[in-house]
Each structure stands twice: as structure tokens, then as C-alpha cells.
mmCIF file with all atom_site columns, C-alpha atoms in Angstrom:
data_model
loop_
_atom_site.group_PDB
_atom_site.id
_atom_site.type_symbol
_atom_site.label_atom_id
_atom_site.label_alt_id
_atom_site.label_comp_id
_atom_site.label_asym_id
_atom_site.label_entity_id
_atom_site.label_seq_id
_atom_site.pdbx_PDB_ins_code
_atom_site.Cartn_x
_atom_site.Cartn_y
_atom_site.Cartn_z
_atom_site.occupancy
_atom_site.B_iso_or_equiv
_atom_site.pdbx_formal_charge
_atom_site.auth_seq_id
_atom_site.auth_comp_id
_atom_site.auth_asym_id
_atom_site.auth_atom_id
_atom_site.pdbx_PDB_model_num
ATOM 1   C CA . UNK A 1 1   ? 36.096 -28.320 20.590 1.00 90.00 ? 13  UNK A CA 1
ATOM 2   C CA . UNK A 1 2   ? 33.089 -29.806 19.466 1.00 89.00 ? 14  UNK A CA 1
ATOM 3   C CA . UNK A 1 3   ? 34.085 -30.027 15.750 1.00 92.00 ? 15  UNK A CA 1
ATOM 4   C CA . UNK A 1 4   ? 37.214 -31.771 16.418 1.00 97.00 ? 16  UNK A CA 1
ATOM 5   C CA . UNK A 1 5   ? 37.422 -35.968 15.642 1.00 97.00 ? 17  UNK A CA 1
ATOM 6   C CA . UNK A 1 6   ? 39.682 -38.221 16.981 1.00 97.00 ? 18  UNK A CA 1
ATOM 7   C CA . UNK A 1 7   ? 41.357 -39.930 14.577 1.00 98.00 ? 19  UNK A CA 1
ATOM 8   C CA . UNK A 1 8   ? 42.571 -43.219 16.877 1.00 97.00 ? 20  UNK A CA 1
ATOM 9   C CA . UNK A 1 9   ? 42.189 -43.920 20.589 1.00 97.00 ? 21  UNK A CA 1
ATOM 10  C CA . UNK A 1 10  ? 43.808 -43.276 23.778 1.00 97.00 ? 22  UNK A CA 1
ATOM 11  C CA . UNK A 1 11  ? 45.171 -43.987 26.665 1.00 98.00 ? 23  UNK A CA 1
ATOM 12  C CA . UNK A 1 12  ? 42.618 -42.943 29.779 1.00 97.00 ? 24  UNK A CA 1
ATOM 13  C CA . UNK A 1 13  ? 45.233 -43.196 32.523 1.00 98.00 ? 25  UNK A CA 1
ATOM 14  C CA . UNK A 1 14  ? 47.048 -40.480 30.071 1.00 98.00 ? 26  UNK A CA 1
ATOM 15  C CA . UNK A 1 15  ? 44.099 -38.487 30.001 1.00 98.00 ? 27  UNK A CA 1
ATOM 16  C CA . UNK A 1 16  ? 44.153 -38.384 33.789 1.00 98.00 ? 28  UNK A CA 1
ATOM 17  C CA . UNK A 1 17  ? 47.714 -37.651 34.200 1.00 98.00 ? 29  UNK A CA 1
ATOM 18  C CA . UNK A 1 18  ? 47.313 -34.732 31.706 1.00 97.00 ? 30  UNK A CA 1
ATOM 19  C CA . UNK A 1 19  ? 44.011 -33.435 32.889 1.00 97.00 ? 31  UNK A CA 1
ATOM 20  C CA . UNK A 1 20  ? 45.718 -33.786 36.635 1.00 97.00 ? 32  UNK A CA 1
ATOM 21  C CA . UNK A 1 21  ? 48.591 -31.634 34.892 1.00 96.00 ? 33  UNK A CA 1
ATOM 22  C CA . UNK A 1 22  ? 46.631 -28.801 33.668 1.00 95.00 ? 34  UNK A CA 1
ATOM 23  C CA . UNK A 1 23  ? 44.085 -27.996 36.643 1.00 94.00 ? 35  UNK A CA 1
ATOM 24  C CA . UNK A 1 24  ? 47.162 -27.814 38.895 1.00 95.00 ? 36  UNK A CA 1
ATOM 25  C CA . UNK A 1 25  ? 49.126 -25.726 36.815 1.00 94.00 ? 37  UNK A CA 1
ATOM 26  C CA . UNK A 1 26  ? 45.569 -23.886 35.699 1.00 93.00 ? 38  UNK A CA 1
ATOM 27  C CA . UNK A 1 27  ? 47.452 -23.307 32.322 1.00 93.00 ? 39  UNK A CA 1
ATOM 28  C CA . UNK A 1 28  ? 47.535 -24.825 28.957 1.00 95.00 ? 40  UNK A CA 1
ATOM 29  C CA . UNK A 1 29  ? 50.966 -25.386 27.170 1.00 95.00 ? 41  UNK A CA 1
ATOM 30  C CA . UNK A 1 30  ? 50.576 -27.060 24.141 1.00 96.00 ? 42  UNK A CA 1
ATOM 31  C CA . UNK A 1 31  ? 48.428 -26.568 21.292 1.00 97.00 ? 43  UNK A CA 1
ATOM 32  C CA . UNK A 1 32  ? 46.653 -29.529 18.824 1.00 98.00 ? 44  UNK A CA 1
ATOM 33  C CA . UNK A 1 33  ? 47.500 -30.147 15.448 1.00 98.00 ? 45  UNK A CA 1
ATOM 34  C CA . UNK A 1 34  ? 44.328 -29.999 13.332 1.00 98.00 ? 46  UNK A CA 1
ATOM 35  C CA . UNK A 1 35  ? 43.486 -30.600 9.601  1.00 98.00 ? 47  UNK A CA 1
ATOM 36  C CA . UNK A 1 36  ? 41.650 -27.306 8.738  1.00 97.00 ? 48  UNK A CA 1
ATOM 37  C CA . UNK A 1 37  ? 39.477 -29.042 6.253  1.00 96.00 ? 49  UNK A CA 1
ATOM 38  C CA . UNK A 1 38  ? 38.040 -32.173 8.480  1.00 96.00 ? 50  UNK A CA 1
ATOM 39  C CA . UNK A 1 39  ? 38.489 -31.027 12.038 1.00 97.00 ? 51  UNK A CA 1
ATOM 40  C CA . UNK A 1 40  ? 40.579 -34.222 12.262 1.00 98.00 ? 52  UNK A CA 1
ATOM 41  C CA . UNK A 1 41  ? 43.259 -34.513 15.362 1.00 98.00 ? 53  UNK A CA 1
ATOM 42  C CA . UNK A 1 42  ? 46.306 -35.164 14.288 1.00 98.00 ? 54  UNK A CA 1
ATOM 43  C CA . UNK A 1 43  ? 48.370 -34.687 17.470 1.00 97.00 ? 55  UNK A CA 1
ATOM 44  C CA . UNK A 1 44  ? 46.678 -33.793 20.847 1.00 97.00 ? 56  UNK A CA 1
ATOM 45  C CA . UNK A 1 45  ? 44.016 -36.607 21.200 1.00 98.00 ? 57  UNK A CA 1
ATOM 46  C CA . UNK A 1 46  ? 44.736 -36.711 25.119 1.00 98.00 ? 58  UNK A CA 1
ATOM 47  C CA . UNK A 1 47  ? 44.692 -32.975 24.866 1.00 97.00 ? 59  UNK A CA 1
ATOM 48  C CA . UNK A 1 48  ? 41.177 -33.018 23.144 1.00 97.00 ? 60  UNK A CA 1
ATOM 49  C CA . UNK A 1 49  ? 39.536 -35.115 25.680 1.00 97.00 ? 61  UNK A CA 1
ATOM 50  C CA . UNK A 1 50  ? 41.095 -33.216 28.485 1.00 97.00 ? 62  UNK A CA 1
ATOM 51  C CA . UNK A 1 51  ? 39.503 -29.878 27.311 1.00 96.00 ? 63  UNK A CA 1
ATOM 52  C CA . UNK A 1 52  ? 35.811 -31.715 26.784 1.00 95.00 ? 64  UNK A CA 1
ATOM 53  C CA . UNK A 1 53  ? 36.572 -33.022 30.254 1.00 95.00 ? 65  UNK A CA 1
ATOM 54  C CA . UNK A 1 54  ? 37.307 -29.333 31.717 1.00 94.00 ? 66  UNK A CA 1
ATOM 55  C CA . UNK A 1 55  ? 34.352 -28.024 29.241 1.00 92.00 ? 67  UNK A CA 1
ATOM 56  C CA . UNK A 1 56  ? 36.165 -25.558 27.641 1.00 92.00 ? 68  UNK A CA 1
ATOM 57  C CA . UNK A 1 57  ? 34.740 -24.100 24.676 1.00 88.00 ? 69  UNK A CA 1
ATOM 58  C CA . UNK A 1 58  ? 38.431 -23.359 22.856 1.00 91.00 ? 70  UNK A CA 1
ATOM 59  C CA . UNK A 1 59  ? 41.972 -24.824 23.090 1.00 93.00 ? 71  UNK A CA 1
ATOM 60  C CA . UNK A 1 60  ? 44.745 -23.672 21.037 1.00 95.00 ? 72  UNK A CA 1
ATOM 61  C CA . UNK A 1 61  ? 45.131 -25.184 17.931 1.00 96.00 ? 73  UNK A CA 1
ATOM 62  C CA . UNK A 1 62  ? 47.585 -25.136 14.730 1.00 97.00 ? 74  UNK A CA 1
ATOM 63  C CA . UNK A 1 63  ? 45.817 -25.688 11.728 1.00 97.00 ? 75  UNK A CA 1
ATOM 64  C CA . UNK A 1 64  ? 47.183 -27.627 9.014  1.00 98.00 ? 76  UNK A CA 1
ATOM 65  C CA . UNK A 1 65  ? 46.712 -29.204 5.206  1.00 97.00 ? 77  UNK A CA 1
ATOM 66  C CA . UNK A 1 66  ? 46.332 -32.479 6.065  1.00 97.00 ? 78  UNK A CA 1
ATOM 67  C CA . UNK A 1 67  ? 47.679 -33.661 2.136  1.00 96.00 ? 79  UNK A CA 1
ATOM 68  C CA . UNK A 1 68  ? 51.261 -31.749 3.072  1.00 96.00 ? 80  UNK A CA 1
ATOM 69  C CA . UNK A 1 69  ? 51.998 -34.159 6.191  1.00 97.00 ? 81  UNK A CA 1
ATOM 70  C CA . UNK A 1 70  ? 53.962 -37.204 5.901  1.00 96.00 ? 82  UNK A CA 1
ATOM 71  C CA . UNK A 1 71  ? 52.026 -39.997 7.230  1.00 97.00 ? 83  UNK A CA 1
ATOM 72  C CA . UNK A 1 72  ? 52.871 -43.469 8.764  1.00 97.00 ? 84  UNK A CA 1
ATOM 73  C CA . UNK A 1 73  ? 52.288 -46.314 10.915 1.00 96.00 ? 85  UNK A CA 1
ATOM 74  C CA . UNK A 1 74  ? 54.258 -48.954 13.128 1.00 91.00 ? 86  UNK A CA 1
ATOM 75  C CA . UNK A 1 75  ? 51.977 -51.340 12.766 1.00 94.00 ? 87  UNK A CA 1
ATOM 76  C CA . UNK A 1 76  ? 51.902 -54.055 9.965  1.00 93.00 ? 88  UNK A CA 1
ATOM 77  C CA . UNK A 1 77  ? 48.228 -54.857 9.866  1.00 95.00 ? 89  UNK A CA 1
ATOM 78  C CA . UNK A 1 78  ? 47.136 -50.876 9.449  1.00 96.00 ? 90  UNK A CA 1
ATOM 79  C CA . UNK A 1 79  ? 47.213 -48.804 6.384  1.00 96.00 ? 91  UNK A CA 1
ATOM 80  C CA . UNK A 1 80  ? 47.226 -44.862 6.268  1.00 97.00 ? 92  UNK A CA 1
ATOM 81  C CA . UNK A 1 81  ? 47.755 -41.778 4.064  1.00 97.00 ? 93  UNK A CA 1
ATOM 82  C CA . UNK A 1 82  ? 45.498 -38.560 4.518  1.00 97.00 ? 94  UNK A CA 1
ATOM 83  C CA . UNK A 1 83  ? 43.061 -39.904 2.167  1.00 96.00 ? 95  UNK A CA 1
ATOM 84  C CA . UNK A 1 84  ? 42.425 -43.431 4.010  1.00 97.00 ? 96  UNK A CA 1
ATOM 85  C CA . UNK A 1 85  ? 42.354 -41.730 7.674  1.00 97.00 ? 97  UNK A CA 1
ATOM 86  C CA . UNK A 1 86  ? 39.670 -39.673 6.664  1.00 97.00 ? 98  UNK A CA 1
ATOM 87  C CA . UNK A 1 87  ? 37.955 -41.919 4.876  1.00 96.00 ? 99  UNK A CA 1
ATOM 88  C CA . UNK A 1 88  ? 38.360 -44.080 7.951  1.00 96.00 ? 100 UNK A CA 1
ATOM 89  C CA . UNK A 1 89  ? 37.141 -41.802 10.171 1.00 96.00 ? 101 UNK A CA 1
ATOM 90  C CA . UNK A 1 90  ? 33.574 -40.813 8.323  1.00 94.00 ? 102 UNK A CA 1
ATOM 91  C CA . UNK A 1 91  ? 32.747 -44.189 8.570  1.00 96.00 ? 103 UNK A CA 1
ATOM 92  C CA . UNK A 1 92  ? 32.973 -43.677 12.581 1.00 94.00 ? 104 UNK A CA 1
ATOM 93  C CA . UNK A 1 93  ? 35.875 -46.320 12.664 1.00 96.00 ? 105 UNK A CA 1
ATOM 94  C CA . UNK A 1 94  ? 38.924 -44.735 14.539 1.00 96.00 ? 106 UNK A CA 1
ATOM 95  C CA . UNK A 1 95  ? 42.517 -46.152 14.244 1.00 97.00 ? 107 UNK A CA 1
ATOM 96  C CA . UNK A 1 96  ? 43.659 -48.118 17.640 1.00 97.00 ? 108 UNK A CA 1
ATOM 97  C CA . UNK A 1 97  ? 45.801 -46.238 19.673 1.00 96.00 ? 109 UNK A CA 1
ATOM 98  C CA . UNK A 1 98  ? 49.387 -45.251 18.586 1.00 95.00 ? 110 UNK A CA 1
ATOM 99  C CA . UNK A 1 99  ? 48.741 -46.039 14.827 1.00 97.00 ? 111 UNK A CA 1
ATOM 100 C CA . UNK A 1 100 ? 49.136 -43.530 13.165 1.00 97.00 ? 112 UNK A CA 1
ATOM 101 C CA . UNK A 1 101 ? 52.367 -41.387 13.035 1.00 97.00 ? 113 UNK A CA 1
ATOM 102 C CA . UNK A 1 102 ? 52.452 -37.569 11.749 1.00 97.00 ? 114 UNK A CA 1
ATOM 103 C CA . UNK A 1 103 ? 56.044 -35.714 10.659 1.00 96.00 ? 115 UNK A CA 1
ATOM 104 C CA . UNK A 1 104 ? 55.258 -32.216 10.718 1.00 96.00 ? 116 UNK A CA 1
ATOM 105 C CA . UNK A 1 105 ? 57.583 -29.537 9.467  1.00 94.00 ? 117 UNK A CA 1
ATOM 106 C CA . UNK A 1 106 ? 57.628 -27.216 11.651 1.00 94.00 ? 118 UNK A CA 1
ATOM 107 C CA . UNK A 1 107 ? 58.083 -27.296 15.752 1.00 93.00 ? 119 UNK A CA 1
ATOM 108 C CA . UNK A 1 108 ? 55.097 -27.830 18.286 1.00 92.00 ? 120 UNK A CA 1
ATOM 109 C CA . UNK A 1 109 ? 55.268 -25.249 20.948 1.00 92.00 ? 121 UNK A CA 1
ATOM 110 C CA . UNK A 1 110 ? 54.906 -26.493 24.370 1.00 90.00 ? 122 UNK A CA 1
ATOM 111 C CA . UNK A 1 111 ? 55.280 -23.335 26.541 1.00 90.00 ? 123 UNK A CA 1
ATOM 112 C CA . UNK A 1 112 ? 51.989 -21.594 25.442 1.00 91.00 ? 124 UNK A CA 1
ATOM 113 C CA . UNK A 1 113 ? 51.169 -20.519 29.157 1.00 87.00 ? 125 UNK A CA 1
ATOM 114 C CA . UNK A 1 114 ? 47.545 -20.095 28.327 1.00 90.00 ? 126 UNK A CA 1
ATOM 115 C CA . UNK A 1 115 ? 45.190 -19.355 31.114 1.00 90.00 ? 127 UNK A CA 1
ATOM 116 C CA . UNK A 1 116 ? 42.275 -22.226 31.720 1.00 90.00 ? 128 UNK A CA 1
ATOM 117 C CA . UNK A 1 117 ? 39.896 -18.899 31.968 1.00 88.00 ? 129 UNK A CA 1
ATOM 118 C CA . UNK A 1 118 ? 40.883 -17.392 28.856 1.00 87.00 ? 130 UNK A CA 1
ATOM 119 C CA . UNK A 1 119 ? 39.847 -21.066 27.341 1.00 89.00 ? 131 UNK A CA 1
ATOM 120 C CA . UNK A 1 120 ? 36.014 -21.470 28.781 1.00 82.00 ? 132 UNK A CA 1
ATOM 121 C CA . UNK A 1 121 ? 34.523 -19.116 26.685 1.00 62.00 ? 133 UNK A CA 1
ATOM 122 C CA . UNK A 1 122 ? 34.690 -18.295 23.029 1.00 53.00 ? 134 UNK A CA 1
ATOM 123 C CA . UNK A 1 123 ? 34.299 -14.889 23.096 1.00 40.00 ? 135 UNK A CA 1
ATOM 124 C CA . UNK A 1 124 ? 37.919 -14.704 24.966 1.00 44.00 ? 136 UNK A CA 1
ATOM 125 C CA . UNK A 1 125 ? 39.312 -16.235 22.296 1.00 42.00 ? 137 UNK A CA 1
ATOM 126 C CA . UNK A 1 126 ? 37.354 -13.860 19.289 1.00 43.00 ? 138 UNK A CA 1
ATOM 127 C CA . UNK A 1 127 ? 38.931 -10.560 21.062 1.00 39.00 ? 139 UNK A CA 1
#
């Protein structure tokens, strides 16, 4: 968890919503989309602060190349590609929220059923 960036903002009441979600269901579903290289977020920035929130020391994660995912943005005033996010985000300047868009090629599971126990430690998760 703690080498993981943000790569724009979010939404707080979101954050509580999800991390209301997860301690009642004491499971975790879905798992991030990170750039292997950078640590970058790419999907799950609610996630991310949930887990730092519950303290957990691991969340499930699906590691990509950052340079193989089409990249995009809804808004006019904001330009991205792999290459100006990161560049963005060394500086320490993240992207307002809902800026930038990710197509991935592949389908993001959402029925992981992981155990919040089996995600506070990481030695669980090296067995």
C-alpha cells in the first residue's frame, strides 16, 4: 500500500460509502489496477484510500504496463498520455478528480471475496 500514488483525486463521501461497504461485508471484491513500473493507480483510487484507512498492509492488485493502456480525458483544459501522468505526478501535482480515463483490455474482476484478515498482514499474502 504504501508504494502506491494516486494519480488524481477523489470523492471522500465515496470513500465512506466504500469503506462502509467493505467492513460490513469484511471482504474485499475488487482489485486495483497498478502500473508495475511507478506504483501509479490507475483504477481503484477510492479503493487505495479505503485500505490506508483500514491499515492494511496488502490489497489485491493487477499489475500493468502503463505504455500498453489507452489513455484519455473528458475534460478540455487537461492533457494526458502515460508519459505526461507520470511526469505529472513526480512533480506531486495530481490530476482533479475524474480526469483521467483508462481502457484496459482485459476485464476487472469484482467478485474476489477476499477476507479483510488475509489483507492486514504481508506475510498472508507471501504464503
Amino acid at each position: 500500500i504504501k508504494n502506491l500514488l494516486h494519480i488524481e483525486n477523489y470523492s471522500e463521501d465515496r470513500v465512506t460509502i466504500l469503506l462502509d461497504k467493505i467492513k460490513n461485508e469484511m471482504k474485499w471484491q475488487v482489485p486495483i489496477i497498478v502500473d508495475q513500473k511507478t506504483g501509479l493507480v490507475l483504477d481503484g483510487q477510492h479503493r487505495l484510500e479505503v485500505a490506508k484507512i483500514l491499515k492494511l498492509k496488502v490489497i489485491p492488485a493487477i499489475l500493468v504496463n502503463y505504455d500498453d493502456i489507452q489513455t484519455w480525458t473528458l475534460r478540455k483544459e487537461e492533457k494526458v498520455s502515460p508519459m505526461l501522468v507520470r511526469k505529472r505526478i513526480k512533480k506531486g501535482d495530481i490530476y482533479p478528480y475524474k480526469t483521467v480515463k483508462h481502457k484496459f483490455n482485459f476485464k476487472i474482476p469484482n467478485e474476489l471475496d477476499m477476507q479483510l484478515k488475509d489483507l492486514e498482514s504481508e506475510i498472508n499474502d507471501r504464503n
